[in-house]
C-alpha cells in the first residue's frame, strides 16, 4: 500500500508490560463485509512473545499475592469500562468479524462484560477440602495457588467473548497472562488493552494482562513452546489442538482444549414444532453458523419429516443476509474469502453425491447492497437426503449450512448421532420426559440441550468429548484448571 493508503488503516500494537509496543512487521486484516483491508495486525514472533512472557513473569509475585477480593474489584471495574463502551466494541466486532451488529450488541460484548463480572463473583466463593483422620492424629486439607503465566489462544468466531472467558478466570485465580487472539479478529482485544492503559497502573499492575498479536504458526507456537508458560488454554480447531499437544509435549504442559463440533439436533415426532423450528433455524444459522455449538445435522423422526422440512425451509428463508451493520439483518458475512470457498465446496460436494439443496447457496438469489458486493456472503442453506458417511455429515463446516435427514427409532438415532468423531453439543426435542433423559444420557456429547439451545449457566462445566476437546471450563472447572492444588497433612 502507498503511504497515504496505509495511513488510513487502523494499526494495532502489542500490549506488553502495560505499554503499547510497535512490531517490525504486520499482517493485513480484512473487513469481511466489504472485502477491503482496513487494519494491520502485528506479525509477532518469538521475540515479542519472549518480552510478553517476561513481563507476565515479573508481574506474577505482586498479582498472585493480592487477595481474591482485590482481584475481584479489578475485574468488576474492567467489566464496567467495557460496558461503558459497549456500542463502540460492538461496532468494532461486527466490522472485524462480519457478524451482525445485532449479534455483537446482544451476545458478544454483553457476554464479555459478564465473563469478568461472573469470575469476579465466583472467585470469592471457593472453599478447599478438609479430611480428618482421628485414629492417626492427622488432618488433611487442600490448598490452591495460581499456576504462573497462562498462555491463552482464541479463535475468530466470538473474538472478545471467548478471549475474556479465558482472561477473566486466569487473572481472577492470580495468574498473569499472555493472550494471543486470532490474527483475523484482533481489534476488540486491542481496544480492551486501551482500557487497561486508560485505567492506569495503580489499578491493574503492568504485566498482568499482555496481548501479543500474530499468526498461530509464529506467535501461537512461540507461546506454546515457551518453557516459562506452564499452561495453555486453547479454543479453536481440532487440527490446531493436535499440533499444540505435539509442540507442548516436551514441557508436559497443562492443556485445556475447546475444539470443533458436528452437533446433532434430534427431533422426535412429539416435539413442539412451534418452538423447535425457530430455535433450530437459530441454532443452525446464528452468527453465520460460525459457533462451535451450532447444529449441523438435524435428525427428524419419519412421521413428521416432510412437515418439518417444509416449515424449516420456510423459516430459514425468512433470515435476511446482508450488510452486518444494518440492524434488520440476521446473517452477516463469513470470516474470509477462503472460508467462504471452503463452505461452498461442501454444498457442491453434497449435490454431487445426490443430496438436495432446498434453499440458499445456488438455489436462491443473493441481493447485496452496492458497498457489500465484494463481501463474503452466503445465504442460509438447507440440504436434505445426505448420507451419514458424506463429508457434509462428518466434518465441521462452520458456516450457514445445515443437513436434515430422517430416522425411525430412538436406538437408531442415538447410534447415528454418535457416529462422528466430535462430541460437543447435542439438542433433543421431545415432550416425553423419560425419553429425553434416556437419550441425553446415551449421547456422546459434553452438552445436551433439550427443548432449547444455548441456554448456559456459567457455573456448570462447558466443553466437549472425543475430538471436541479435553477439559472443561466453568466456575469450578476453570478454577481448578487455573490453580495448582496441594494436599497438606498435619499430625497433631
Ligand atoms: P484455529 O485452530 O485455526 O485457530 C485458533 C487459534 O489458534 C488462533 O488464534 C490461531 O492463530 C491459533 N493457532 C493456529 N495454529 C497454531 C499453532 N500451530 N500453535 C498455536 N496457535 C495456533 O481455529 P479458528 O479457525 O480460528 O476457529 C474455528 C474453530 O474453533 C472451529 O473448529 C470451532 O469449532 C472452534 N471453536 C470451538 C469452541 C469451543 O468452545 N469448543 C468455541 C469456538 C470455536
Coordinates of C-alpha atoms and ligand atoms in Angstrom, one line a residue:
X1 CA 0.0 0.0 0.0
X2 CA 1.0 3.6 -0.6
X3 CA 1.9 5.8 2.4
X4 CA -1.4 7.7 2.0
X5 CA -3.3 4.4 1.9
X6 CA -1.5 2.8 4.9
X7 CA -2.1 6.0 7.0
X8 CA -5.9 5.4 6.7
X9 CA -5.6 1.9 8.1
X10 CA -6.0 1.1 11.7
X11 CA -2.7 -0.2 13.0
X12 CA -2.6 -2.3 16.2
X13 CA 0.2 -2.7 18.6
X14 CA 1.1 -5.4 21.1
X15 CA 0.4 -4.7 24.7
X16 CA 3.3 -5.8 26.8
X17 CA 4.1 -4.8 30.4
X18 CA 1.4 -2.2 30.4
X19 CA 2.7 -0.4 27.3
X20 CA 1.8 -0.4 23.6
X21 CA 4.8 -1.7 21.6
X22 CA 5.0 -1.5 17.8
X23 CA 6.1 -4.5 15.8
X24 CA 8.5 -4.8 12.9
X25 CA 6.1 -6.5 10.6
X26 CA 2.4 -6.6 10.1
X27 CA -0.5 -8.7 8.7
X28 CA -3.4 -7.3 6.7
X29 CA -6.8 -7.7 8.3
X30 CA -9.9 -7.6 6.1
X31 CA -13.4 -6.3 6.7
X32 CA -15.4 -9.4 5.7
X33 CA -18.5 -7.4 4.6
X34 CA -16.6 -5.3 2.0
X35 CA -13.5 -7.4 1.2
X36 CA -11.3 -4.4 2.0
X37 CA -8.1 -4.4 4.0
X38 CA -8.8 -2.0 6.9
X39 CA -6.4 -2.9 9.6
X40 CA -2.9 -4.0 10.2
X41 CA -2.1 -6.6 12.9
X42 CA 1.4 -7.1 14.4
X43 CA 3.0 -10.3 13.0
X44 CA 4.7 -11.1 16.3
X45 CA 7.2 -13.9 16.7
X46 CA 9.5 -15.4 19.3
X47 CA 11.0 -12.0 20.3
X48 CA 7.6 -10.4 21.1
X49 CA 6.3 -13.5 22.9
X50 CA 9.6 -13.6 25.0
X51 CA 9.1 -10.0 26.1
X52 CA 5.4 -10.6 27.0
X53 CA 6.2 -13.7 29.0
X54 CA 8.9 -11.9 30.8
X55 CA 6.5 -9.0 31.7
X56 CA 3.9 -11.6 32.9
X57 CA 6.5 -13.4 35.0
X58 CA 7.7 -10.2 36.6
X59 CA 4.1 -9.2 37.5
X60 CA 3.2 -12.6 38.9
X61 CA 4.6 -12.2 42.5
X62 CA 2.6 -9.0 43.1
X63 CA -0.6 -10.1 41.4
X64 CA -0.7 -13.6 42.9
X65 CA -0.3 -12.2 46.4
X66 CA -3.3 -9.9 46.1
X67 CA -6.5 -11.2 47.9
X68 CA -9.3 -12.6 45.8
X69 CA -11.4 -9.6 46.9
X70 CA -8.8 -7.1 45.5
X71 CA -8.6 -9.0 42.2
X72 CA -12.4 -9.2 42.1
X73 CA -12.8 -5.5 42.4
X74 CA -10.4 -5.0 39.5
X75 CA -12.3 -7.5 37.3
X76 CA -15.6 -5.7 38.1
X77 CA -14.0 -2.4 37.1
X78 CA -12.8 -3.8 33.8
X79 CA -16.4 -5.0 33.2
X80 CA -17.7 -1.5 33.9
X81 CA -15.3 0.0 31.4
X82 CA -16.1 -2.4 28.6
X83 CA -19.8 -1.9 29.3
X84 CA -19.4 1.8 29.2
X85 CA -18.0 1.5 25.6
X86 CA -20.4 -1.4 24.6
X87 CA -21.6 0.2 21.4
X88 CA -18.0 1.0 20.2
X89 CA -16.9 -2.5 21.0
X90 CA -20.0 -4.0 19.2
X91 CA -19.4 -1.9 16.1
X92 CA -15.7 -2.9 16.0
X93 CA -16.5 -6.6 16.5
X94 CA -19.1 -6.5 13.7
X95 CA -16.7 -4.8 11.3
X96 CA -13.7 -7.1 12.1
X97 CA -15.6 -10.4 12.1
X98 CA -18.5 -9.9 9.7
X99 CA -21.1 -10.8 12.3
X100 CA -24.3 -8.7 12.5
X101 CA -24.3 -5.6 14.7
X102 CA -27.3 -7.1 16.5
X103 CA -25.4 -10.2 17.5
X104 CA -22.4 -8.2 18.6
X105 CA -24.6 -5.9 20.7
X106 CA -26.7 -8.6 22.3
X107 CA -24.4 -11.5 22.6
X108 CA -20.6 -10.9 22.1
X109 CA -20.0 -7.8 24.1
X110 CA -22.6 -8.3 26.9
X111 CA -21.1 -11.7 27.4
X112 CA -17.5 -10.4 27.5
X113 CA -18.7 -7.9 30.3
X114 CA -20.5 -10.8 32.1
X115 CA -17.4 -13.0 31.9
X116 CA -15.5 -10.5 34.1
X117 CA -18.4 -10.0 36.5
X118 CA -19.0 -13.7 36.7
X119 CA -15.5 -14.7 37.7
X120 CA -15.2 -11.5 39.9
X121 CA -18.0 -13.1 41.9
X122 CA -17.2 -16.8 41.7
X123 CA -13.6 -16.3 42.9
X124 CA -15.0 -15.2 46.2
X125 CA -16.9 -18.4 46.9
X126 CA -14.4 -21.3 46.6
X127 CA -13.6 -23.4 49.6
X128 CA -11.0 -26.1 49.7
X129 CA -11.3 -29.6 51.1
X130 CA -10.5 -31.0 54.6
X131 CA -10.5 -34.6 55.8
X132 CA -9.8 -35.7 59.4
X133 CA -8.1 -39.0 60.4
X134 CA -8.5 -39.0 64.2
X135 CA -7.1 -42.6 64.6
X136 CA -3.8 -41.4 63.0
X137 CA -3.9 -38.0 64.8
X138 CA -4.0 -36.3 61.4
X139 CA -5.9 -33.7 59.5
X140 CA -5.5 -33.3 55.7
X141 CA -6.5 -30.2 53.8
X142 CA -6.0 -28.9 50.3
X143 CA -4.7 -25.5 49.3
X144 CA -4.9 -24.0 45.8
X145 CA -2.4 -21.5 44.3
X146 CA -2.2 -19.8 40.9
X147 CA 0.0 -21.7 38.4
X148 CA 2.0 -18.8 36.9
X149 CA 2.0 -17.4 33.4
X150 CA -1.0 -18.6 31.4
X151 CA -0.9 -18.8 27.6
X152 CA -4.4 -18.1 26.1
X153 CA -5.1 -18.7 22.5
X154 CA -8.5 -17.9 21.0
X155 CA -10.4 -18.2 17.6
X156 CA -12.1 -15.7 15.3
X157 CA -15.8 -16.6 15.7
X158 CA -16.6 -15.0 19.0
X159 CA -13.4 -12.9 19.5
X160 CA -13.8 -10.9 22.7
X161 CA -16.4 -13.2 24.2
X162 CA -14.0 -16.2 24.1
X163 CA -10.8 -14.4 25.0
X164 CA -12.4 -12.9 28.1
X165 CA -13.8 -16.3 29.0
X166 CA -10.2 -17.2 29.5
X167 CA -8.6 -14.0 30.7
X168 CA -11.2 -13.5 33.5
X169 CA -10.8 -16.8 35.3
X170 CA -7.0 -16.8 34.7
X171 CA -6.4 -13.5 36.4
X172 CA -9.2 -14.0 39.0
X173 CA -7.2 -17.0 40.2
X174 CA -4.0 -14.9 40.5
X175 CA -2.2 -15.9 37.3
X176 CA -0.8 -13.4 34.9
X177 CA -1.4 -13.9 31.2
X178 CA -0.1 -13.7 27.7
X179 CA -3.0 -13.8 25.3
X180 CA -3.0 -14.3 21.5
X181 CA -6.3 -13.6 19.8
X182 CA -6.9 -14.8 16.2
X183 CA -4.9 -12.8 13.6
X184 CA -8.2 -12.3 11.7
X185 CA -10.1 -10.7 14.6
X186 CA -7.7 -8.8 16.9
X187 CA -9.3 -5.3 17.2
X188 CA -11.5 -5.7 20.3
X189 CA -8.7 -7.3 22.3
X190 CA -6.6 -4.3 21.4
X191 CA -9.4 -2.0 22.5
X192 CA -9.6 -3.8 25.8
X193 CA -5.8 -3.2 26.2
X194 CA -6.6 0.5 25.6
X195 CA -9.0 0.4 28.5
X196 CA -6.3 -1.3 30.7
X197 CA -3.9 1.5 29.8
X198 CA -6.5 4.2 30.5
X199 CA -7.4 2.6 33.9
X200 CA -3.8 3.1 34.9
X201 CA -1.0 1.3 36.6
X202 CA -2.2 1.7 40.1
X203 CA -5.2 -0.2 39.2
X204 CA -4.1 -3.2 37.0
X205 CA -0.4 -3.7 37.6
X206 CA 1.5 -3.7 34.3
X207 CA 2.2 -7.2 33.0
X208 CA -0.9 -8.9 34.5
X209 CA -2.5 -8.9 31.0
X210 CA -0.3 -8.9 28.0
X211 CA -1.6 -9.3 24.5
X212 CA 0.6 -10.4 21.6
X213 CA -1.0 -10.3 18.1
X214 CA 0.0 -12.5 15.2
X215 CA -0.4 -15.8 13.4
X216 CA -0.8 -19.2 15.0
X217 CA 2.3 -20.5 13.3
X218 CA 4.6 -17.8 14.7
X219 CA 3.2 -16.1 17.8
X220 CA 0.9 -19.0 18.8
X221 CA 3.7 -21.6 18.6
X222 CA 6.2 -19.4 20.3
X223 CA 3.8 -19.2 23.3
X224 CA 3.0 -22.9 23.2
X225 CA 6.7 -23.8 23.2
X226 CA 7.8 -21.2 25.8
X227 CA 9.3 -23.0 28.8
X228 CA 8.0 -20.4 31.3
X229 CA 4.4 -20.8 30.3
X230 CA 3.2 -23.9 32.2
X231 CA -0.4 -23.9 31.0
X232 CA -2.2 -23.2 27.7
X233 CA -5.9 -22.6 27.4
X234 CA -6.9 -23.0 23.7
X235 CA -10.1 -22.7 21.8
X236 CA -10.0 -23.4 18.1
X237 CA -10.0 -26.3 15.7
X238 CA -9.1 -29.9 16.4
X239 CA -6.3 -29.9 13.9
X240 CA -4.6 -27.0 15.6
X241 CA -5.1 -28.6 19.0
X242 CA -3.2 -31.7 17.8
X243 CA -0.3 -29.5 16.8
X244 CA -0.4 -27.8 20.2
X245 CA -0.4 -31.1 22.0
X246 CA 2.6 -32.2 20.0
X247 CA 4.6 -28.9 20.4
X248 CA 3.9 -28.6 24.1
X249 CA 4.7 -32.3 24.9
X250 CA 8.4 -31.8 25.7
X251 CA 7.3 -29.5 28.5
X252 CA 4.3 -31.6 29.8
X253 CA 2.1 -28.5 29.8
X254 CA -1.3 -28.4 31.4
X255 CA -3.8 -28.0 28.5
X256 CA -7.4 -27.1 28.2
X257 CA -8.7 -27.7 24.7
X258 CA -12.1 -26.5 23.4
X259 CA -12.5 -27.7 19.9
X260 CA -14.8 -28.2 17.0
X261 CA -18.2 -29.9 16.8
X262 CA -20.6 -31.6 14.4
X263 CA -23.6 -31.1 16.6
X264 CA -26.8 -33.1 16.1
X265 CA -30.4 -32.0 16.8
X266 CA -32.7 -34.9 17.3
X267 CA -36.4 -34.2 16.7
X268 CA -38.9 -36.8 17.9
X269 CA -42.4 -36.9 16.5
X270 CA -43.9 -35.5 19.7
X271 CA -41.8 -32.3 19.6
X272 CA -43.4 -28.9 19.9
X273 CA -42.6 -27.8 16.4
X274 CA -43.7 -24.2 17.0
X275 CA -40.7 -23.9 19.5
X276 CA -38.4 -26.4 17.8
X277 CA -38.4 -24.9 14.3
X278 CA -37.4 -21.3 15.0
X279 CA -34.9 -22.5 17.6
X280 CA -33.3 -25.0 15.2
X281 CA -33.1 -22.4 12.5
X282 CA -31.3 -20.2 15.0
X283 CA -29.0 -23.0 16.2
X284 CA -28.1 -23.7 12.6
X285 CA -27.5 -20.1 11.3
X286 CA -26.8 -17.8 14.3
X287 CA -23.5 -15.9 13.7
X288 CA -23.5 -17.3 10.1
X289 CA -23.2 -20.8 11.6
X290 CA -19.8 -19.9 13.0
X291 CA -20.4 -21.0 16.5
X292 CA -18.8 -24.3 17.8
X293 CA -22.3 -25.1 19.2
X294 CA -24.2 -24.7 16.0
X295 CA -26.4 -27.5 14.8
X296 CA -25.3 -29.0 11.5
X297 CA -27.0 -32.5 11.5
X298 CA -30.8 -32.5 12.0
X299 CA -32.4 -35.9 12.6
X300 CA -36.2 -35.8 12.2
X301 CA -38.4 -38.7 13.0
X302 CA -40.0 -40.1 9.9
X303 CA -43.7 -39.3 10.7
X304 CA -43.1 -35.6 10.9
X305 CA -40.2 -35.4 8.4
X306 CA -41.9 -33.8 5.4
X307 CA -43.9 -31.3 7.6
X308 CA -40.7 -30.4 9.4
X309 CA -38.7 -29.9 6.2
X310 CA -41.4 -27.6 4.7
X311 CA -41.7 -25.4 7.8
X312 CA -38.0 -25.4 8.5
X313 CA -37.1 -24.2 5.0
X314 CA -39.8 -21.5 5.1
X315 CA -38.4 -20.3 8.4
X316 CA -34.8 -20.3 7.2
X317 CA -35.8 -18.3 4.1
X318 CA -37.0 -15.5 6.5
X319 CA -33.4 -14.9 7.6
X320 CA -32.1 -11.9 5.8
X321 CA -28.5 -11.9 4.6
X322 CA -26.7 -8.6 4.0
X323 CA -24.8 -5.6 5.4
X324 CA -24.0 -6.6 9.0
X325 CA -24.3 -3.0 10.3
X326 CA -27.9 -3.0 9.3
X327 CA -29.9 -3.9 12.4
X328 CA -32.6 -5.7 10.5
X329 CA -30.1 -8.2 9.0
X330 CA -29.9 -11.8 10.5
X331 CA -26.9 -13.2 8.6
X332 CA -23.7 -11.2 8.1
X333 CA -20.5 -12.1 6.3
X334 CA -18.4 -15.2 6.9
X335 CA -14.9 -14.6 8.2
X336 CA -12.8 -14.8 5.0
X337 CA -12.8 -15.4 1.2
X338 CA -11.0 -18.7 1.8
X339 CA -13.6 -19.8 4.4
X340 CA -16.5 -18.9 2.1
X341 CA -14.9 -21.0 -0.7
X342 CA -14.5 -23.9 1.8
X343 CA -18.1 -23.7 2.9
X344 CA -19.4 -23.5 -0.7
X345 CA -17.3 -26.6 -1.6
X346 CA -19.2 -28.7 0.9
X347 CA -22.5 -27.7 -0.7
X348 CA -21.2 -28.6 -4.1
X349 CA -19.9 -32.0 -2.8
X350 CA -23.3 -32.7 -1.3
X351 CA -25.0 -32.0 -4.6
X352 CA -22.5 -34.2 -6.5
X353 CA -23.4 -37.0 -4.1
X354 CA -27.1 -36.7 -4.9
X355 CA -28.3 -34.6 -2.0
X356 CA -31.0 -31.9 -2.4
X357 CA -30.2 -28.3 -1.7
X358 CA -33.6 -26.9 -0.6
X359 CA -32.7 -23.3 -0.1
X360 CA -29.7 -20.9 -0.1
X361 CA -26.5 -21.4 -1.9
X362 CA -27.0 -21.9 -5.7
X363 CA -30.8 -22.0 -5.3
X364 CA -31.9 -18.6 -4.2
X365 CA -30.7 -15.2 -5.4
X366 CA -28.5 -13.2 -3.1
X367 CA -29.0 -9.5 -3.5
X368 CA -26.4 -7.3 -1.8
X369 CA -26.1 -3.6 -1.3
X370 CA -23.5 -1.8 -3.6
X371 CA -21.0 -1.5 -0.8
X372 CA -21.1 -5.2 0.0
X373 CA -20.6 -6.7 -3.4
X374 CA -17.1 -7.9 -2.6
X375 CA -18.0 -9.2 0.9
X376 CA -18.0 -12.8 1.8
X377 CA -21.8 -13.6 2.0
X378 CA -23.7 -16.8 1.8
X379 CA -27.4 -17.5 2.3
X380 CA -28.6 -19.9 5.0
X381 CA -28.5 -23.3 3.2
X382 CA -30.5 -26.4 4.0
X383 CA -29.5 -29.7 2.5
X384 CA -31.7 -32.9 2.6
X385 CA -31.1 -36.5 1.8
X386 CA -27.4 -36.5 2.7
X387 CA -25.8 -39.8 3.5
X388 CA -24.4 -40.2 7.0
X389 CA -20.9 -41.1 5.5
X390 CA -20.8 -37.9 3.5
X391 CA -18.2 -35.3 4.5
X392 CA -21.1 -32.9 5.0
X393 CA -22.4 -35.1 7.8
X394 CA -18.9 -35.9 9.2
X395 CA -16.8 -32.8 9.0
X396 CA -17.3 -29.4 10.7
X397 CA -18.4 -27.0 8.0
X398 CA -18.6 -23.9 10.3
X399 CA -20.8 -21.9 8.0
X400 CA -24.5 -21.3 7.3
X401 CA -25.2 -24.8 6.2
X402 CA -27.3 -27.5 7.9
X403 CA -28.3 -31.0 6.8
X404 CA -31.7 -32.6 7.5
X405 CA -32.2 -36.4 7.5
X406 CA -35.0 -38.8 8.6
X407 CA -34.8 -41.5 11.3
X408 CA -37.2 -44.2 12.6
X409 CA -36.2 -45.4 16.1
X410 CA -34.6 -44.0 19.3
X411 CA -32.0 -46.7 19.2
X412 CA -31.1 -45.9 15.6
X413 CA -30.9 -42.1 16.1
X414 CA -28.6 -42.4 19.1
X415 CA -26.2 -44.6 17.1
X416 CA -26.2 -42.2 14.1
X417 CA -25.9 -39.1 16.3
X418 CA -22.8 -40.6 18.0
X419 CA -21.4 -41.7 14.6
X420 CA -18.9 -38.8 14.2
X421 CA -15.5 -38.1 15.7
X422 CA -16.8 -35.0 17.5
X423 CA -18.8 -34.7 20.8
X424 CA -19.6 -31.1 21.7
X425 CA -23.2 -30.2 21.9
X426 CA -26.5 -32.0 21.1
X427 CA -30.1 -30.9 21.1
X428 CA -33.1 -33.2 21.7
X429 CA -36.7 -32.2 21.1
X430 CA -39.4 -34.3 22.7
X431 CA -42.2 -33.8 25.2
X432 CA -41.6 -37.3 26.7
X433 CA -39.6 -36.7 29.9
X434 CA -38.4 -40.4 30.1
X435 CA -37.1 -40.4 26.6
X436 CA -35.4 -37.0 27.0
X437 CA -33.4 -38.4 30.0
X438 CA -32.6 -41.7 28.3
X439 CA -31.3 -40.1 25.1
X440 CA -29.4 -37.4 26.9
X441 CA -27.5 -40.0 28.9
X442 CA -26.5 -42.0 25.9
X443 CA -25.3 -39.2 23.6
X444 CA -21.6 -38.7 23.4
X445 CA -21.7 -35.0 23.9
X446 CA -20.3 -32.6 26.5
X447 CA -23.5 -30.6 26.5
X448 CA -27.1 -31.7 25.8
X449 CA -29.9 -29.2 25.4
X450 CA -33.4 -30.5 25.4
X451 CA -36.2 -28.3 24.0
X452 CA -33.9 -25.3 23.9
X453 CA -30.5 -24.3 22.6
X454 CA -27.6 -22.2 24.0
X455 CA -29.1 -21.7 27.5
X456 CA -26.0 -21.5 29.6
X457 CA -25.3 -21.4 33.3
X458 CA -21.6 -20.4 33.5
X459 CA -21.3 -22.2 36.9
X460 CA -21.6 -25.6 35.2
X461 CA -19.0 -27.4 33.1
X462 CA -18.6 -26.4 29.4
X463 CA -16.6 -28.5 26.9
X464 CA -16.6 -31.4 24.6
X465 CA -15.7 -35.1 24.5
X466 CA -13.9 -37.1 21.7
X467 CA -12.3 -34.8 19.1
X468 CA -14.2 -31.8 20.6
X469 CA -11.8 -31.3 23.4
X470 CA -10.1 -32.1 26.6
X471 CA -11.1 -30.4 29.9
X472 CA -14.0 -28.3 30.9
X473 CA -14.5 -24.6 31.6
X474 CA -16.9 -23.1 34.2
X475 CA -16.9 -21.7 37.7
X476 CA -15.3 -24.7 39.4
X477 CA -13.6 -26.2 36.3
X478 CA -11.8 -23.0 35.3
X479 CA -10.8 -22.5 39.0
X480 CA -9.3 -26.0 39.0
X481 CA -7.6 -25.5 35.7
X482 CA -6.1 -22.2 36.6
X483 CA -4.8 -23.3 40.0
X484 CA -2.4 -25.9 41.3
X485 CA -3.8 -28.0 44.2
X486 CA -1.7 -29.3 47.1
X487 CA -2.7 -31.7 49.8
X488 CA -1.2 -30.9 53.2
X489 CA -1.2 -33.3 56.1
X490 CA -0.8 -32.2 59.7
X491 CA -0.2 -34.6 62.6
X492 CA -1.1 -33.2 66.0
Ligands
LIG1 P1 -7.8 -22.3 14.5 O1 -7.5 -23.6 15.2 O2 -7.4 -22.2 13.1 O3 -7.2 -21.1 15.3 C1 -7.5 -20.8 16.7 C2 -6.3 -20.0 17.3 O4 -5.2 -20.8 17.3 C3 -6.0 -18.7 16.5 O5 -5.6 -17.7 17.4 C4 -4.8 -19.2 15.7 O6 -3.9 -18.1 15.3 C5 -4.1 -20.1 16.7 N1 -3.2 -21.1 16.1 C6 -3.2 -21.6 14.8 N2 -2.2 -22.5 14.7 C7 -1.5 -22.5 15.8 C8 -0.3 -23.2 16.3 N3 0.3 -24.1 15.5 N4 0.1 -23.0 17.5 C9 -0.6 -22.2 18.4 N5 -1.7 -21.5 18.0 C10 -2.1 -21.7 16.7 O7 -9.4 -22.1 14.7 P2 -10.3 -21.0 14.1 O8 -10.4 -21.3 12.6 O9 -9.7 -19.6 14.5 O10 -11.6 -21.2 14.9 C11 -12.6 -22.0 14.4 C12 -12.6 -23.3 15.2 O11 -12.7 -23.1 16.6 C13 -13.7 -24.3 14.9 O12 -13.2 -25.6 14.8 C14 -14.6 -24.1 16.1 O13 -15.5 -25.2 16.3 C15 -13.7 -24.0 17.2 N6 -14.3 -23.4 18.4 C16 -14.5 -24.1 19.5 C17 -15.1 -23.6 20.6 C18 -15.4 -24.4 21.8 O14 -15.6 -23.8 22.9 N7 -15.3 -25.7 21.8 C19 -15.6 -22.3 20.6 C20 -15.4 -21.5 19.4 C21 -14.7 -22.1 18.3

